[in-house]
Short mmCIF file of N, CA and C in Angstrom, two decimals:
data_model
loop_
_atom_site.label_atom_id
_atom_site.label_comp_id
_atom_site.label_asym_id
_atom_site.label_seq_id
_atom_site.Cartn_x
_atom_site.Cartn_y
_atom_site.Cartn_z
N MET A 1 190.16 52.86 12.32
CA MET A 1 189.06 52.99 11.98
C MET A 1 188.65 54.43 11.76
N ALA A 2 188.09 54.67 10.49
CA ALA A 2 187.80 55.81 10.16
C ALA A 2 186.70 56.41 10.79
N GLU A 3 186.66 57.69 10.67
CA GLU A 3 185.43 58.46 11.25
C GLU A 3 184.40 58.56 10.74
N ASP A 4 184.33 58.08 9.52
CA ASP A 4 182.89 57.78 8.78
C ASP A 4 182.55 56.63 8.68
N GLY A 5 182.92 55.66 9.32
CA GLY A 5 182.79 54.29 9.36
C GLY A 5 183.14 53.43 8.88
N THR A 6 183.50 53.62 7.58
CA THR A 6 183.85 52.66 6.00
C THR A 6 184.63 51.62 6.66
N GLU A 7 185.40 51.38 7.75
CA GLU A 7 186.30 50.48 8.21
C GLU A 7 184.85 49.44 8.63
N ALA A 8 184.34 49.91 9.75
CA ALA A 8 183.20 49.09 9.93
C ALA A 8 182.14 48.36 9.25
N GLU A 9 182.00 49.33 8.17
CA GLU A 9 180.74 48.69 7.28
C GLU A 9 181.46 47.84 6.36
N SER A 10 183.02 47.68 6.23
CA SER A 10 183.40 46.71 5.42
C SER A 10 183.62 45.62 6.27
N MET A 11 183.84 45.89 7.25
CA MET A 11 183.94 44.45 8.44
C MET A 11 182.61 43.92 8.31
N THR A 12 181.49 44.72 8.65
CA THR A 12 180.34 43.84 8.55
C THR A 12 179.68 43.02 7.12
N THR A 13 180.39 43.82 6.34
CA THR A 13 180.15 43.39 4.80
C THR A 13 180.74 41.67 4.73
N GLN A 14 182.21 41.95 5.30
CA GLN A 14 182.70 40.67 5.39
C GLN A 14 182.19 39.44 6.24
N ASP A 15 181.63 40.03 7.19
CA ASP A 15 181.13 38.98 8.39
C ASP A 15 179.71 38.57 7.67
N THR A 16 178.73 38.87 6.96
CA THR A 16 177.74 38.94 6.31
C THR A 16 178.25 37.77 5.20
N ALA A 17 178.97 37.94 4.70
CA ALA A 17 179.59 37.32 3.19
C ALA A 17 179.89 35.83 4.03
N GLU A 18 180.71 35.71 4.88
CA GLU A 18 181.04 34.93 5.52
C GLU A 18 180.07 33.79 6.19
N THR A 19 178.94 34.37 6.65
CA THR A 19 178.16 33.38 7.33
C THR A 19 177.16 33.13 6.59
N ALA A 20 176.98 33.90 5.19
CA ALA A 20 176.06 33.68 4.58
C ALA A 20 176.54 32.31 3.54
N ALA A 21 177.80 32.14 3.25
CA ALA A 21 178.18 30.93 2.54
C ALA A 21 177.91 29.85 3.12
N PRO A 22 177.77 29.29 4.23
CA PRO A 22 177.32 27.97 4.79
C PRO A 22 175.66 27.69 4.39
N VAL A 23 175.28 29.19 4.60
CA VAL A 23 173.83 28.94 4.24
C VAL A 23 173.57 28.63 2.65
N GLU A 24 174.36 29.41 1.60
CA GLU A 24 174.38 28.96 0.49
C GLU A 24 174.83 27.51 -0.11
N LEU A 25 175.84 26.93 0.90
CA LEU A 25 175.95 25.76 0.51
C LEU A 25 174.86 24.89 0.95
N ALA A 26 174.36 24.93 2.06
CA ALA A 26 173.03 24.23 2.73
C ALA A 26 171.81 24.26 1.69
N LYS A 27 171.59 25.64 0.91
CA LYS A 27 170.77 25.57 -0.01
C LYS A 27 171.20 24.49 -1.30
N THR A 28 172.42 24.78 -1.72
CA THR A 28 172.46 23.83 -2.90
C THR A 28 172.86 22.21 -2.90
N SER A 29 172.96 22.02 -1.57
CA SER A 29 173.14 20.62 -1.40
C SER A 29 171.82 19.66 -1.70
N GLU A 30 172.26 18.60 -2.33
CA GLU A 30 170.99 17.81 -2.80
C GLU A 30 170.36 16.97 -1.43
N ALA A 31 169.19 17.42 -1.33
CA ALA A 31 168.18 16.58 -0.58
C ALA A 31 167.40 15.60 -1.31
N PRO A 32 166.95 14.68 -0.31
CA PRO A 32 166.17 13.32 -1.01
C PRO A 32 164.76 13.92 -1.54
N GLY A 33 164.52 13.75 -2.96
CA GLY A 33 163.28 14.37 -3.66
C GLY A 33 163.64 15.52 -4.23
N GLU A 34 164.96 15.99 -3.99
CA GLU A 34 165.00 17.36 -4.85
C GLU A 34 165.82 16.69 -6.33
N PRO A 35 165.65 18.07 -7.23
CA PRO A 35 166.51 17.89 -8.39
C PRO A 35 167.67 17.41 -8.39
N GLU A 36 168.64 16.65 -8.95
CA GLU A 36 169.85 16.45 -9.30
C GLU A 36 170.59 17.67 -9.69
N PRO A 37 171.80 18.10 -9.49
CA PRO A 37 172.15 19.29 -10.04
C PRO A 37 172.10 18.98 -11.64
N GLY A 38 171.58 20.34 -12.23
CA GLY A 38 171.26 20.42 -13.83
C GLY A 38 170.26 19.85 -14.36
N GLN A 39 169.22 19.12 -13.18
CA GLN A 39 167.86 18.22 -13.91
C GLN A 39 166.93 19.08 -13.41
N SER A 40 166.51 19.80 -13.73
CA SER A 40 165.22 20.57 -13.62
C SER A 40 163.93 19.85 -13.15
N GLY A 41 163.43 19.70 -12.31
CA GLY A 41 161.87 18.91 -11.87
C GLY A 41 162.26 17.16 -11.94
N SER A 42 163.47 16.64 -11.75
CA SER A 42 163.39 15.26 -11.80
C SER A 42 163.50 14.84 -10.66
N GLY A 43 163.43 15.55 -9.44
CA GLY A 43 163.39 14.85 -8.24
C GLY A 43 161.77 14.24 -8.00
N ARG A 44 160.85 14.50 -9.04
CA ARG A 44 159.38 14.82 -8.57
C ARG A 44 158.85 13.45 -8.10
N ILE A 45 159.54 12.33 -8.67
CA ILE A 45 158.94 11.09 -8.56
C ILE A 45 158.52 10.67 -7.01
N GLY A 46 159.16 11.28 -6.01
CA GLY A 46 158.83 10.95 -4.90
C GLY A 46 158.00 12.17 -4.05
N GLN A 47 157.32 13.07 -5.07
CA GLN A 47 156.70 14.15 -4.67
C GLN A 47 155.32 13.80 -4.98
N GLY A 48 154.18 14.71 -4.21
CA GLY A 48 152.75 14.76 -4.94
C GLY A 48 152.36 13.37 -4.93
N PRO A 49 151.90 12.81 -5.88
CA PRO A 49 151.25 11.13 -5.61
C PRO A 49 152.05 10.63 -5.38
N GLY A 50 153.70 10.50 -6.01
CA GLY A 50 154.68 9.79 -5.32
C GLY A 50 154.73 9.79 -3.99
N ARG A 51 154.36 10.74 -3.33
CA ARG A 51 154.31 10.12 -1.73
C ARG A 51 153.69 8.99 -1.42
N LEU A 52 152.13 9.01 -1.93
CA LEU A 52 151.54 8.01 -1.57
C LEU A 52 152.03 6.73 -1.96
N LEU A 53 152.96 6.58 -3.34
CA LEU A 53 153.43 5.41 -3.73
C LEU A 53 154.70 4.97 -2.72
N LEU A 54 155.50 6.42 -2.46
CA LEU A 54 156.45 5.92 -1.32
C LEU A 54 155.82 5.36 -0.28
N ALA A 55 155.02 5.94 0.60
CA ALA A 55 154.69 5.34 1.65
C ALA A 55 154.01 3.99 1.38
N LEU A 56 153.43 3.60 0.61
CA LEU A 56 152.76 2.39 0.18
C LEU A 56 153.94 1.13 -0.01
N TYR A 57 154.67 1.71 -0.81
CA TYR A 57 156.13 0.56 -0.96
C TYR A 57 157.03 0.65 0.12
N GLY A 58 156.68 1.31 1.00
CA GLY A 58 157.69 1.19 2.12
C GLY A 58 156.84 0.42 2.94
N VAL A 59 155.88 0.43 3.26
CA VAL A 59 154.67 -0.26 4.03
C VAL A 59 154.66 -2.22 3.41
N PHE A 60 154.70 -1.98 2.03
CA PHE A 60 154.86 -3.24 1.40
C PHE A 60 156.30 -4.15 1.39
N THR A 61 157.10 -3.07 1.56
CA THR A 61 158.61 -3.67 2.06
C THR A 61 158.72 -4.30 3.36
N VAL A 62 158.05 -3.73 4.39
CA VAL A 62 158.25 -4.28 5.55
C VAL A 62 157.17 -5.50 5.93
N ALA A 63 155.95 -5.44 5.06
CA ALA A 63 155.13 -6.42 5.25
C ALA A 63 155.94 -7.92 4.61
N ALA A 64 156.38 -7.72 3.14
CA ALA A 64 156.78 -8.82 2.42
C ALA A 64 157.84 -9.49 3.47
N LEU A 65 158.95 -8.42 3.78
CA LEU A 65 160.28 -8.98 4.17
C LEU A 65 159.97 -9.79 5.36
N SER A 66 159.11 -8.94 6.23
CA SER A 66 158.93 -9.53 7.74
C SER A 66 158.48 -10.96 7.48
N ARG A 67 157.27 -11.02 6.24
CA ARG A 67 156.50 -12.26 6.21
C ARG A 67 157.54 -13.51 5.94
N SER A 68 158.31 -13.30 4.80
CA SER A 68 159.04 -13.80 4.07
C SER A 68 160.33 -14.48 5.06
N LEU A 69 161.08 -13.24 6.10
CA LEU A 69 161.77 -14.18 6.93
C LEU A 69 161.10 -14.94 7.82
N VAL A 70 159.95 -14.78 8.58
CA VAL A 70 159.32 -15.40 9.30
C VAL A 70 159.50 -16.89 8.74
N GLN A 71 158.98 -17.06 7.68
CA GLN A 71 158.42 -17.97 6.78
C GLN A 71 159.43 -18.92 6.67
N ILE A 72 160.37 -18.39 5.92
CA ILE A 72 161.89 -19.04 5.59
C ILE A 72 162.66 -19.60 7.21
N SER A 73 162.93 -18.86 8.02
CA SER A 73 163.15 -19.07 9.20
C SER A 73 162.32 -20.48 10.04
N THR A 74 160.93 -20.31 9.89
CA THR A 74 160.20 -21.09 10.63
C THR A 74 159.86 -22.60 9.80
N LYS A 75 159.40 -22.22 8.89
CA LYS A 75 158.86 -23.29 7.88
C LYS A 75 159.22 -23.44 6.52
N TYR A 76 160.72 -23.12 6.31
CA TYR A 76 161.00 -23.21 4.82
C TYR A 76 160.53 -24.41 3.97
N HIS A 77 160.69 -25.52 4.56
CA HIS A 77 160.61 -27.03 4.23
C HIS A 77 159.19 -27.31 3.60
N ASP A 78 158.21 -26.28 4.04
CA ASP A 78 156.89 -26.15 3.95
C ASP A 78 156.55 -25.81 2.24
N ALA A 79 156.99 -24.79 1.88
CA ALA A 79 156.77 -24.47 0.42
C ALA A 79 158.07 -23.15 0.23
N PRO A 80 159.26 -23.69 0.02
CA PRO A 80 160.45 -23.01 -0.06
C PRO A 80 160.13 -22.24 -1.39
N LEU A 81 159.79 -22.44 -2.39
CA LEU A 81 159.35 -21.50 -3.68
C LEU A 81 158.72 -20.14 -3.26
N ALA A 82 157.20 -20.38 -2.43
CA ALA A 82 156.54 -19.65 -2.21
C ALA A 82 157.08 -18.14 -0.98
N TYR A 83 158.06 -18.79 -0.01
CA TYR A 83 158.37 -18.26 0.67
C TYR A 83 159.69 -16.81 0.06
N VAL A 84 160.58 -17.79 -0.88
CA VAL A 84 161.50 -17.39 -1.56
C VAL A 84 160.98 -16.16 -2.60
N LEU A 85 159.82 -16.28 -2.97
CA LEU A 85 159.31 -15.27 -3.78
C LEU A 85 158.87 -14.14 -3.01
N SER A 86 158.33 -14.69 -2.13
CA SER A 86 157.74 -13.40 -0.79
C SER A 86 158.81 -12.44 -0.82
N ALA A 87 160.18 -13.15 -0.39
CA ALA A 87 161.34 -12.32 0.03
C ALA A 87 161.83 -11.59 -1.60
N VAL A 88 161.59 -12.07 -2.55
CA VAL A 88 161.95 -11.24 -3.82
C VAL A 88 160.95 -10.23 -3.90
N ALA A 89 159.73 -10.31 -3.55
CA ALA A 89 158.90 -9.42 -3.79
C ALA A 89 159.25 -8.36 -2.59
N GLY A 90 159.58 -8.84 -1.48
CA GLY A 90 159.97 -7.65 -0.61
C GLY A 90 161.27 -6.85 -0.88
N VAL A 91 162.27 -7.57 -1.27
CA VAL A 91 163.44 -6.75 -2.12
C VAL A 91 162.96 -5.75 -3.12
N VAL A 92 162.39 -6.27 -4.11
CA VAL A 92 161.99 -5.29 -5.30
C VAL A 92 161.13 -4.00 -4.66
N TYR A 93 160.15 -4.66 -3.64
CA TYR A 93 159.63 -3.35 -3.17
C TYR A 93 160.49 -2.06 -2.31
N ALA A 94 161.60 -3.06 -1.93
CA ALA A 94 162.69 -1.92 -0.69
C ALA A 94 163.25 -1.19 -2.14
N VAL A 95 163.80 -1.78 -3.07
CA VAL A 95 164.79 -0.70 -4.45
C VAL A 95 163.89 0.23 -4.58
N ILE A 96 162.19 -0.18 -5.08
CA ILE A 96 161.57 0.90 -5.57
C ILE A 96 161.48 1.96 -4.53
N THR A 97 161.00 1.59 -3.52
CA THR A 97 161.16 2.58 -1.80
C THR A 97 162.09 3.67 -2.15
N VAL A 98 163.57 2.93 -2.25
CA VAL A 98 164.54 3.72 -2.12
C VAL A 98 164.56 4.62 -3.41
N ALA A 99 164.40 4.28 -4.70
CA ALA A 99 164.50 5.08 -6.09
C ALA A 99 163.22 5.96 -5.52
N LEU A 100 161.93 6.30 -5.34
CA LEU A 100 161.45 7.13 -5.13
C LEU A 100 161.59 8.00 -4.29
N TRP A 101 162.39 7.54 -3.06
CA TRP A 101 162.60 8.19 -2.21
C TRP A 101 163.94 9.37 -2.43
N ARG A 102 164.79 8.61 -2.88
CA ARG A 102 166.14 9.43 -3.72
C ARG A 102 165.93 10.86 -5.05
N GLY A 103 164.81 10.14 -5.79
CA GLY A 103 164.87 10.63 -6.98
C GLY A 103 165.49 10.88 -8.03
N GLY A 104 165.49 11.64 -9.05
CA GLY A 104 166.51 11.77 -9.78
C GLY A 104 166.45 10.72 -11.10
N GLU A 105 166.70 11.10 -12.32
CA GLU A 105 166.79 10.50 -13.69
C GLU A 105 167.19 9.07 -13.18
N SER A 106 168.32 8.68 -12.53
CA SER A 106 168.67 7.20 -12.58
C SER A 106 167.70 6.62 -11.95
N ALA A 107 167.21 7.12 -10.51
CA ALA A 107 166.36 6.66 -9.84
C ALA A 107 165.20 6.30 -10.51
N ARG A 108 164.82 7.01 -11.44
CA ARG A 108 163.54 7.00 -11.92
C ARG A 108 163.59 5.54 -12.91
N ARG A 109 164.57 5.38 -13.58
CA ARG A 109 164.99 4.50 -14.50
C ARG A 109 164.73 3.07 -13.87
N VAL A 110 165.48 3.15 -12.69
CA VAL A 110 165.73 2.02 -11.41
C VAL A 110 164.15 1.67 -10.99
N ALA A 111 163.28 2.95 -10.94
CA ALA A 111 162.03 2.31 -10.29
C ALA A 111 161.32 1.77 -11.55
N LEU A 112 161.36 2.29 -12.74
CA LEU A 112 160.82 1.98 -13.60
C LEU A 112 161.25 0.53 -14.02
N VAL A 113 162.38 -0.12 -14.19
CA VAL A 113 162.85 -1.49 -14.16
C VAL A 113 162.05 -2.36 -13.07
N CYS A 114 162.22 -2.04 -11.83
CA CYS A 114 161.40 -2.42 -10.84
C CYS A 114 160.06 -2.38 -10.75
N CYS A 115 159.46 -1.79 -11.21
CA CYS A 115 157.99 -1.68 -11.16
C CYS A 115 157.63 -2.68 -12.65
N SER A 116 158.55 -2.74 -13.43
CA SER A 116 157.78 -3.54 -14.53
C SER A 116 158.34 -5.15 -14.34
N LEU A 117 159.33 -5.31 -13.43
CA LEU A 117 159.35 -6.55 -13.00
C LEU A 117 158.43 -7.14 -11.86
N GLU A 118 158.11 -6.04 -11.14
CA GLU A 118 156.99 -6.46 -10.08
C GLU A 118 155.83 -6.83 -11.31
N LEU A 119 155.43 -6.02 -11.85
CA LEU A 119 154.48 -6.30 -12.57
C LEU A 119 154.46 -7.79 -13.27
N ALA A 120 155.59 -8.07 -13.96
CA ALA A 120 155.45 -9.26 -14.72
C ALA A 120 155.25 -10.66 -13.40
N GLY A 121 155.84 -10.24 -12.20
CA GLY A 121 155.95 -11.26 -11.46
C GLY A 121 154.57 -11.39 -10.53
N VAL A 122 153.87 -10.26 -10.51
CA VAL A 122 152.40 -10.31 -10.09
C VAL A 122 151.41 -11.16 -11.09
N ILE A 123 151.71 -11.06 -12.24
CA ILE A 123 151.23 -11.73 -13.08
C ILE A 123 151.41 -12.93 -13.42
N SER A 124 152.75 -13.23 -13.80
CA SER A 124 153.18 -14.84 -13.51
C SER A 124 152.89 -15.47 -12.57
N VAL A 125 153.28 -15.02 -11.23
CA VAL A 125 152.93 -16.03 -9.91
C VAL A 125 151.21 -16.03 -9.91
N GLY A 126 150.63 -14.99 -10.10
CA GLY A 126 149.38 -14.80 -10.10
C GLY A 126 148.42 -15.79 -11.00
N THR A 127 148.73 -15.98 -11.83
CA THR A 127 148.55 -17.05 -12.89
C THR A 127 148.78 -18.25 -12.55
N LEU A 128 150.14 -18.48 -12.11
CA LEU A 128 150.75 -19.73 -12.21
C LEU A 128 149.73 -20.16 -10.83
N THR A 129 149.08 -19.71 -9.53
CA THR A 129 148.55 -20.24 -8.62
C THR A 129 147.12 -20.19 -9.09
N LEU A 130 146.93 -19.51 -9.82
CA LEU A 130 145.50 -20.21 -10.24
C LEU A 130 145.58 -21.28 -11.10
N VAL A 131 146.25 -21.32 -12.20
CA VAL A 131 146.27 -22.83 -12.96
C VAL A 131 146.56 -23.85 -12.36
N ASP A 132 147.83 -23.89 -11.20
CA ASP A 132 148.13 -24.95 -10.73
C ASP A 132 148.39 -24.49 -9.18
N SER A 133 147.66 -24.75 -8.40
CA SER A 133 147.35 -24.03 -7.06
C SER A 133 148.34 -25.07 -6.24
N SER A 134 148.91 -26.47 -6.63
CA SER A 134 149.56 -27.29 -6.03
C SER A 134 150.98 -26.97 -5.81
N ALA A 135 151.44 -26.00 -7.08
CA ALA A 135 152.78 -25.60 -7.24
C ALA A 135 153.04 -24.49 -5.84
N PHE A 136 152.09 -24.07 -5.34
CA PHE A 136 152.26 -23.13 -4.34
C PHE A 136 151.77 -23.61 -2.85
N PRO A 137 152.18 -24.74 -2.17
CA PRO A 137 151.44 -25.30 -1.03
C PRO A 137 150.76 -23.93 -0.01
N ASP A 138 151.75 -22.89 0.01
CA ASP A 138 151.35 -21.70 0.83
C ASP A 138 151.46 -20.54 -0.09
N ALA A 139 150.62 -19.53 0.25
CA ALA A 139 150.42 -17.89 -0.50
C ALA A 139 152.01 -17.33 -0.21
N THR A 140 152.11 -16.43 -1.43
CA THR A 140 153.15 -15.65 -1.46
C THR A 140 152.33 -14.35 -1.64
N VAL A 141 153.08 -13.20 -1.64
CA VAL A 141 152.59 -11.83 -1.65
C VAL A 141 152.02 -11.45 -2.80
N TRP A 142 152.23 -12.26 -3.96
CA TRP A 142 151.71 -12.06 -5.12
C TRP A 142 150.90 -13.44 -5.86
N SER A 143 150.39 -14.25 -4.61
CA SER A 143 149.83 -15.12 -5.21
C SER A 143 148.17 -14.59 -5.53
N ASP A 144 147.45 -14.95 -6.33
CA ASP A 144 146.29 -14.86 -6.85
C ASP A 144 146.04 -13.21 -6.92
N PHE A 145 147.15 -12.78 -7.88
CA PHE A 145 147.21 -11.45 -8.01
C PHE A 145 147.27 -10.74 -6.81
N GLY A 146 147.40 -10.93 -5.52
CA GLY A 146 147.58 -10.13 -4.45
C GLY A 146 146.38 -10.29 -3.67
N ILE A 147 145.76 -11.02 -3.83
CA ILE A 147 144.33 -10.98 -3.31
C ILE A 147 144.33 -10.93 -1.48
N GLY A 148 145.73 -11.57 -1.21
CA GLY A 148 145.84 -11.14 0.67
C GLY A 148 145.93 -10.37 0.93
N TYR A 149 146.36 -9.37 0.12
CA TYR A 149 146.51 -7.61 0.22
C TYR A 149 145.48 -6.99 -0.50
N VAL A 150 144.30 -7.44 -0.77
CA VAL A 150 143.42 -6.75 -1.25
C VAL A 150 143.73 -6.03 -2.87
N PHE A 151 144.47 -6.94 -3.53
CA PHE A 151 144.99 -6.82 -4.68
C PHE A 151 146.20 -5.56 -5.02
N LEU A 152 146.45 -5.24 -3.95
CA LEU A 152 147.38 -3.90 -4.06
C LEU A 152 148.56 -4.46 -4.84
N PRO A 153 148.84 -5.47 -4.46
CA PRO A 153 150.52 -6.08 -5.41
C PRO A 153 150.02 -5.91 -6.83
N LEU A 154 148.88 -5.93 -7.41
CA LEU A 154 148.72 -5.54 -8.67
C LEU A 154 148.59 -4.22 -9.26
N ALA A 155 148.13 -3.50 -8.45
CA ALA A 155 147.83 -2.15 -8.66
C ALA A 155 148.99 -1.32 -8.26
N LEU A 156 149.66 -1.69 -7.53
CA LEU A 156 151.11 -0.78 -7.26
C LEU A 156 151.65 -0.68 -8.67
N PRO A 157 152.00 -1.49 -9.22
CA PRO A 157 153.45 -1.47 -10.48
C PRO A 157 152.54 -0.88 -11.56
N VAL A 158 151.40 -0.94 -11.47
CA VAL A 158 150.41 -0.26 -12.66
C VAL A 158 150.55 1.45 -12.28
N ALA A 159 149.83 1.59 -10.65
CA ALA A 159 150.26 2.92 -10.44
C ALA A 159 151.53 3.57 -10.51
N GLY A 160 152.43 2.75 -10.17
CA GLY A 160 153.77 3.44 -10.11
C GLY A 160 154.55 3.48 -11.75
N LEU A 161 153.92 2.65 -12.61
CA LEU A 161 154.48 2.89 -14.10
C LEU A 161 153.59 4.12 -14.52
N LEU A 162 152.41 4.15 -14.27
CA LEU A 162 151.74 5.54 -14.85
C LEU A 162 152.20 6.68 -13.94
N TRP A 163 152.77 6.82 -12.83
CA TRP A 163 153.29 8.15 -12.25
C TRP A 163 154.54 8.22 -12.75
N LEU A 164 155.42 7.16 -12.78
CA LEU A 164 156.95 7.49 -13.17
C LEU A 164 156.70 8.06 -14.68
N ARG A 165 155.79 7.51 -15.66
CA ARG A 165 155.59 7.78 -17.12
C ARG A 165 155.02 9.37 -16.97
N ARG A 166 154.45 9.90 -15.86
CA ARG A 166 153.80 11.16 -15.76
C ARG A 166 154.71 11.96 -15.46
N SER A 167 155.72 11.62 -14.41
CA SER A 167 156.62 12.85 -13.91
C SER A 167 157.70 12.68 -14.99
N ALA A 168 157.98 11.89 -15.70
CA ALA A 168 158.91 11.78 -16.71
C ALA A 168 159.02 12.90 -17.52
N ARG A 169 157.72 12.83 -18.13
CA ARG A 169 156.88 13.89 -19.14
C ARG A 169 156.94 15.02 -18.60
N GLU A 170 156.84 15.13 -17.37
CA GLU A 170 156.90 16.71 -16.80
C GLU A 170 158.08 17.32 -16.50
N ALA A 171 159.26 16.49 -15.98
CA ALA A 171 160.80 16.56 -15.91
C ALA A 171 160.93 17.03 -17.44
N ALA A 172 160.48 16.24 -18.57
CA ALA A 172 161.06 16.62 -19.99
C ALA A 172 160.58 18.01 -20.47
N ALA A 173 159.28 18.30 -19.90
CA ALA A 173 159.00 19.36 -20.13
C ALA A 173 159.40 21.13 -19.74
N ASP A 174 159.92 20.58 -18.12
CA ASP A 174 160.30 21.65 -17.15
C ASP A 174 161.75 21.78 -18.14
N THR A 175 162.31 20.86 -18.81
CA THR A 175 163.85 21.53 -19.43
C THR A 175 163.69 22.03 -20.56
N ARG A 176 162.65 21.73 -21.34
CA ARG A 176 163.07 22.58 -22.54
C ARG A 176 162.87 24.02 -22.39
N PRO A 177 163.85 24.36 -23.39
CA PRO A 177 163.95 25.79 -23.38
C PRO A 177 162.41 26.81 -23.62
N GLY A 178 162.05 27.81 -23.27
CA GLY A 178 160.92 28.39 -23.45
C GLY A 178 159.91 27.83 -23.02
N GLN A 179 159.62 26.42 -22.28
CA GLN A 179 158.29 25.85 -22.42
C GLN A 179 158.33 25.63 -20.68
N ALA A 180 159.11 26.54 -19.96
CA ALA A 180 158.96 25.82 -18.44
C ALA A 180 157.71 25.83 -17.92
N GLY A 181 157.31 24.48 -17.30
CA GLY A 181 156.31 24.12 -17.03
C GLY A 181 155.15 23.58 -17.48
N ALA A 182 155.48 23.42 -18.92
CA ALA A 182 154.36 23.22 -19.69
C ALA A 182 154.28 21.73 -20.00
N GLU A 183 152.85 21.03 -19.80
CA GLU A 183 153.15 19.67 -19.86
C GLU A 183 153.16 19.15 -21.06
N ALA A 184 153.64 18.11 -21.52
CA ALA A 184 153.76 17.58 -22.71
C ALA A 184 152.35 17.06 -23.06
#
């Protein structure tokens, strides 16, 4: 050790660099809802208003899947189409929930496709239940456009599609050179 403390100082610098490395790794690791590496702002789909959608889709996942599992296991023969459609709705809700939670551009595309399928399902099943109610002896999640769930099955995909569109525009604006943070 030198009398002027240079060796001690260099050791302290090494210790600091070694202990800082794990912190830096932790900061760069991808967390849910954070942008994927190289994609500024693309993780926003589960942030802001996306958090409300995430929570609602989570609740609907549990509600639709549990309802359909009980119906399929106890009285499948009564209305198999209705119960299977409720299970399909639950799976679609689960995929959207995971996509919103995960964030990123690929998750945005998955959520966009699933929200579109959900909206088509709600409109199709809702129309069929009004036109020919005998085709559905028991209600599904999407029956009568989701009347049993206060029309949320109809409102959720519309809100989801609007949010995905808005967050995609914001992400695109963030990645444009010289226009960081500008909205399109």
